[in-house]
Each structure stands twice: as structure tokens, then as C-alpha cells.
Amino acid sequence: MANVGLLYVGAVLFINGLMLIGVIPGRSAAILNFFVGGMQVVFPTLILLQGAGDPAVVFGAFGLYLFGFTYLYVGIIQWTGVSGEGLGWFSLFVVIVATVVGILQFIGVGDPVFGAIWLIWAVLWFMFFLLLGLGKSGIEKATGWFTIFVSFLTGTIPALFLLSGTFQTNVLLGGVVAALGALALIVAVILGRSGRGAEPAPVRVDDATA
């Protein structure tokens, strides 16, 4: 179930990235956020119930709630117009947890690929914190582009490998994922600057997302 959920994390991040760069209206993107957010709350709950308190199962499932709550929050913001600062500060909480999980993936679980993926998520959610929590409107387009790139790098592609039974992890592959993440951030910043214009408009927290 977690692998299926990861696939749709890629889908919703792709949609939310398109929203941030102005391709998709917020209310249109909200629908998939509700679907995937609900999935990312139901799936880990079922996993935990079946895991009978196994620490490894709990560790593998609890992080899904971070994403589920994020997407549900996004959907609510888009439909109600409520201020998004709360989501921004929640994103900072996600950054802290994702960083710790990423480190544990390296030193405890022995999965360098997902260690790199969790650290990339930490960077992405930190951008959401800057955009929504602190109102840094100048990074909106860069955040959108990075979200699009990350949707494939950390969601769709690894999910397809996992679902097909061909997923592998080692230090070399973890380094490749980390390098691609850094490259994606650089390209996103360049694209964000080129499409930003002379004077960025104030960020609309009800139209931004994660």
C-alpha cells in the first residue's frame, strides 16, 4: 500500500507544482489533494493496524501522515480561501522530521536511496515554509518547478521500481539521487528567476501549495 501511495505522491506533487507556476487553478488542483491526502491517511492507518506494533512497520508508516495532512491542508486552503501560514509552519515541522528520517535511513535502515529522497523532501518542504510561512513570494515559481522535478525523482520513479520489484539501493545510487536533487534545485531556481519578471507579486497563501 505504501508503494501505491508513493506513486500518487508523485502525481499530486506534479499537479501542485503546475499550480505554483500558474498552469493549473488552485481549486482544480485541490481535488487531487483531497484524494491523495485521504489516501495518505487511510493507508498508513491500515498498515499500522496490521503491523501489530512492530517498530519497523511503525517507522515505515508514520511519515505518510506528514504528506497526507499536507495535501488535505492544501485542499482545504484552495476550497475555503483560509490563510496558508499555518500550512507553512507545519511544513517547517515536516522539514525537521524528514531530516531526521533521512539521516536514520542512512545510518539505521541502510537505505541510502530513501535517505537521499527524505532529505530532498526536507529541502522541498523548507521552500514551502519560506513561501507560505514567511511569505517569500520571490521563490514561488522556483518552488513550483522544484516540486515538479521532485514529483518524478522522489515519487513516481522510485514507486514504479518498487511496484515492479526492481528497486535497488546502495551508496552509489543514493549519491546519484542526491546529485539529481541538487541539479533539480539549481535548474528550478534558474527557471524561477527567468519567469519571475521584474517585480514579484505578493504571495497569495490561498493559492500556494505543497
Tab-separated table of N, CA, C and O in Angstrom, residues 69-115:
chain	number	residue	atom	x	y	z
A	69	PHE	N	-1.522	14.856	5.725
A	69	PHE	CA	-2.022	16.083	6.346
A	69	PHE	C	-1.691	17.300	5.497
A	69	PHE	O	-2.483	18.241	5.402
A	70	THR	N	-0.505	17.282	4.855
A	70	THR	CA	-0.133	18.408	3.986
A	70	THR	C	-1.123	18.559	2.848
A	70	THR	O	-1.638	19.659	2.589
A	71	TYR	N	-1.427	17.468	2.163
A	71	TYR	CA	-2.290	17.552	0.985
A	71	TYR	C	-3.730	17.873	1.369
A	71	TYR	O	-4.410	18.621	0.654
A	72	LEU	N	-4.205	17.324	2.478
A	72	LEU	CA	-5.544	17.679	2.938
A	72	LEU	C	-5.608	19.164	3.298
A	72	LEU	O	-6.597	19.849	3.001
A	73	TYR	N	-4.559	19.664	3.923
A	73	TYR	CA	-4.481	21.075	4.287
A	73	TYR	C	-4.521	21.933	3.021
A	73	TYR	O	-5.242	22.942	2.950
A	74	VAL	N	-3.763	21.526	2.007
A	74	VAL	CA	-3.756	22.252	0.740
A	74	VAL	C	-5.149	22.286	0.131
A	74	VAL	O	-5.634	23.329	-0.319
A	75	GLY	N	-5.810	21.129	0.105
A	75	GLY	CA	-7.149	21.075	-0.469
A	75	GLY	C	-8.113	22.005	0.250
A	75	GLY	O	-8.909	22.710	-0.386
A	76	ILE	N	-8.033	22.026	1.580
A	76	ILE	CA	-8.922	22.895	2.359
A	76	ILE	C	-8.637	24.366	2.053
A	76	ILE	O	-9.563	25.177	1.896
A	77	ILE	N	-7.361	24.718	1.954
A	77	ILE	CA	-6.987	26.105	1.650
A	77	ILE	C	-7.564	26.543	0.310
A	77	ILE	O	-8.120	27.640	0.171
A	78	GLN	N	-7.450	25.662	-0.681
A	78	GLN	CA	-7.910	26.028	-2.017
A	78	GLN	C	-9.427	26.204	-2.072
A	78	GLN	O	-9.927	27.046	-2.805
A	79	TRP	N	-10.159	25.421	-1.302
A	79	TRP	CA	-11.625	25.484	-1.360
A	79	TRP	C	-12.214	26.538	-0.437
A	79	TRP	O	-13.283	27.077	-0.708
A	80	THR	N	-11.519	26.835	0.656
A	80	THR	CA	-12.091	27.774	1.618
A	80	THR	C	-11.466	29.158	1.557
A	80	THR	O	-12.069	30.119	2.029
A	81	GLY	N	-10.257	29.254	1.020
A	81	GLY	CA	-9.563	30.533	1.000
A	81	GLY	C	-8.955	30.909	2.333
A	81	GLY	O	-8.499	32.041	2.521
A	82	VAL	N	-8.903	29.948	3.278
A	82	VAL	CA	-8.299	30.219	4.574
A	82	VAL	C	-6.812	30.507	4.393
A	82	VAL	O	-6.170	30.028	3.464
A	83	SER	N	-6.261	31.312	5.287
A	83	SER	CA	-4.852	31.687	5.205
A	83	SER	C	-3.943	30.458	5.260
A	83	SER	O	-4.226	29.490	5.971
A	84	GLY	N	-2.838	30.501	4.521
A	84	GLY	CA	-1.935	29.354	4.434
A	84	GLY	C	-0.730	29.408	5.333
A	84	GLY	O	0.138	28.532	5.241
A	85	GLU	N	-0.640	30.416	6.235
A	85	GLU	CA	0.533	30.482	7.096
A	85	GLU	C	0.669	29.246	7.980
A	85	GLU	O	1.772	28.783	8.261
A	86	GLY	N	-0.471	28.714	8.440
A	86	GLY	CA	-0.426	27.512	9.268
A	86	GLY	C	0.206	26.350	8.538
A	86	GLY	O	1.004	25.595	9.113
A	87	LEU	N	-0.128	26.194	7.261
A	87	LEU	CA	0.490	25.153	6.453
A	87	LEU	C	1.982	25.395	6.314
A	87	LEU	O	2.783	24.462	6.334
A	88	GLY	N	2.359	26.672	6.177
A	88	GLY	CA	3.780	26.994	6.071
A	88	GLY	C	4.556	26.566	7.297
A	88	GLY	O	5.626	25.949	7.190
A	89	TRP	N	4.020	26.852	8.467
A	89	TRP	CA	4.721	26.467	9.696
A	89	TRP	C	4.642	24.968	9.944
A	89	TRP	O	5.579	24.375	10.507
A	90	PHE	N	3.563	24.324	9.530
A	90	PHE	CA	3.526	22.867	9.587
A	90	PHE	C	4.621	22.281	8.691
A	90	PHE	O	5.229	21.260	9.021
A	91	SER	N	4.877	22.939	7.566
A	91	SER	CA	5.928	22.483	6.656
A	91	SER	C	7.289	22.504	7.340
A	91	SER	O	8.137	21.648	7.065
A	92	LEU	N	7.514	23.474	8.233
A	92	LEU	CA	8.781	23.503	8.972
A	92	LEU	C	8.894	22.282	9.880
A	92	LEU	O	9.983	21.692	10.014
A	93	PHE	N	7.781	21.896	10.497
A	93	PHE	CA	7.773	20.665	11.292
A	93	PHE	C	8.130	19.462	10.422
A	93	PHE	O	8.912	18.592	10.824
A	94	VAL	N	7.561	19.416	9.215
A	94	VAL	CA	7.862	18.325	8.287
A	94	VAL	C	9.351	18.324	7.943
A	94	VAL	O	9.976	17.260	7.849
A	95	VAL	N	9.934	19.493	7.755
A	95	VAL	CA	11.362	19.602	7.449
A	95	VAL	C	12.190	18.928	8.537
A	95	VAL	O	13.118	18.148	8.254
A	96	ILE	N	11.880	19.230	9.787
A	96	ILE	CA	12.644	18.670	10.906
A	96	ILE	C	12.526	17.154	10.942
A	96	ILE	O	13.534	16.434	11.046
A	97	VAL	N	11.296	16.653	10.821
A	97	VAL	CA	11.084	15.208	10.866
A	97	VAL	C	11.733	14.523	9.663
A	97	VAL	O	12.390	13.485	9.800
A	98	ALA	N	11.560	15.101	8.468
A	98	ALA	CA	12.118	14.497	7.258
A	98	ALA	C	13.637	14.443	7.313
A	98	ALA	O	14.252	13.477	6.839
A	99	THR	N	14.255	15.454	7.892
A	99	THR	CA	15.713	15.451	8.026
A	99	THR	C	16.173	14.320	8.935
A	99	THR	O	17.126	13.592	8.616
A	100	VAL	N	15.485	14.161	10.060
A	100	VAL	CA	15.837	13.081	10.988
A	100	VAL	C	15.623	11.718	10.332
A	100	VAL	O	16.491	10.825	10.414
A	101	VAL	N	14.497	11.547	9.649
A	101	VAL	CA	14.209	10.270	8.985
A	101	VAL	C	15.250	9.989	7.902
A	101	VAL	O	15.715	8.858	7.736
A	102	GLY	N	15.626	11.026	7.157
A	102	GLY	CA	16.635	10.850	6.121
A	102	GLY	C	17.955	10.362	6.691
A	102	GLY	O	18.594	9.440	6.153
A	103	ILE	N	18.374	10.960	7.801
A	103	ILE	CA	19.624	10.537	8.446
A	103	ILE	C	19.512	9.099	8.938
A	103	ILE	O	20.431	8.290	8.768
A	104	LEU	N	18.364	8.767	9.534
A	104	LEU	CA	18.156	7.402	10.024
A	104	LEU	C	18.147	6.382	8.886
A	104	LEU	O	18.574	5.237	9.068
A	105	GLN	N	17.657	6.791	7.719
A	105	GLN	CA	17.690	5.892	6.568
A	105	GLN	C	19.126	5.528	6.202
A	105	GLN	O	19.409	4.406	5.778
A	106	PHE	N	20.037	6.484	6.375
A	106	PHE	CA	21.450	6.224	6.079
A	106	PHE	C	22.105	5.360	7.156
A	106	PHE	O	22.763	4.364	6.840
A	107	ILE	N	21.939	5.746	8.419
A	107	ILE	CA	22.735	5.128	9.485
A	107	ILE	C	22.023	3.987	10.214
A	107	ILE	O	22.678	3.190	10.892
A	108	GLY	N	20.703	3.911	10.081
A	108	GLY	CA	19.968	2.884	10.804
A	108	GLY	C	19.340	1.847	9.912
A	108	GLY	O	19.506	0.635	10.115
A	109	VAL	N	18.637	2.304	8.888
A	109	VAL	CA	17.918	1.398	7.996
A	109	VAL	C	18.838	0.821	6.917
A	109	VAL	O	18.634	-0.291	6.449
A	110	GLY	N	19.846	1.590	6.539
A	110	GLY	CA	20.746	1.139	5.476
A	110	GLY	C	20.161	1.280	4.095
A	110	GLY	O	20.382	0.435	3.222
A	111	ASP	N	19.405	2.370	3.881
A	111	ASP	CA	18.778	2.628	2.584
A	111	ASP	C	19.190	4.015	2.099
A	111	ASP	O	18.480	4.998	2.310
A	112	PRO	N	20.359	4.107	1.437
A	112	PRO	CA	20.851	5.416	1.010
A	112	PRO	C	19.938	6.118	0.009
A	112	PRO	O	19.884	7.356	-0.013
A	113	VAL	N	19.235	5.357	-0.826
A	113	VAL	CA	18.358	5.986	-1.810
A	113	VAL	C	17.231	6.739	-1.106
A	113	VAL	O	16.985	7.918	-1.382
A	114	PHE	N	16.564	6.066	-0.177
A	114	PHE	CA	15.487	6.761	0.526
A	114	PHE	C	16.023	7.763	1.544
A	114	PHE	O	15.318	8.701	1.926
A	115	GLY	N	17.264	7.586	1.959
A	115	GLY	CA	17.889	8.628	2.762
A	115	GLY	C	17.991	9.917	1.965
A	115	GLY	O	17.640	11.003	2.455
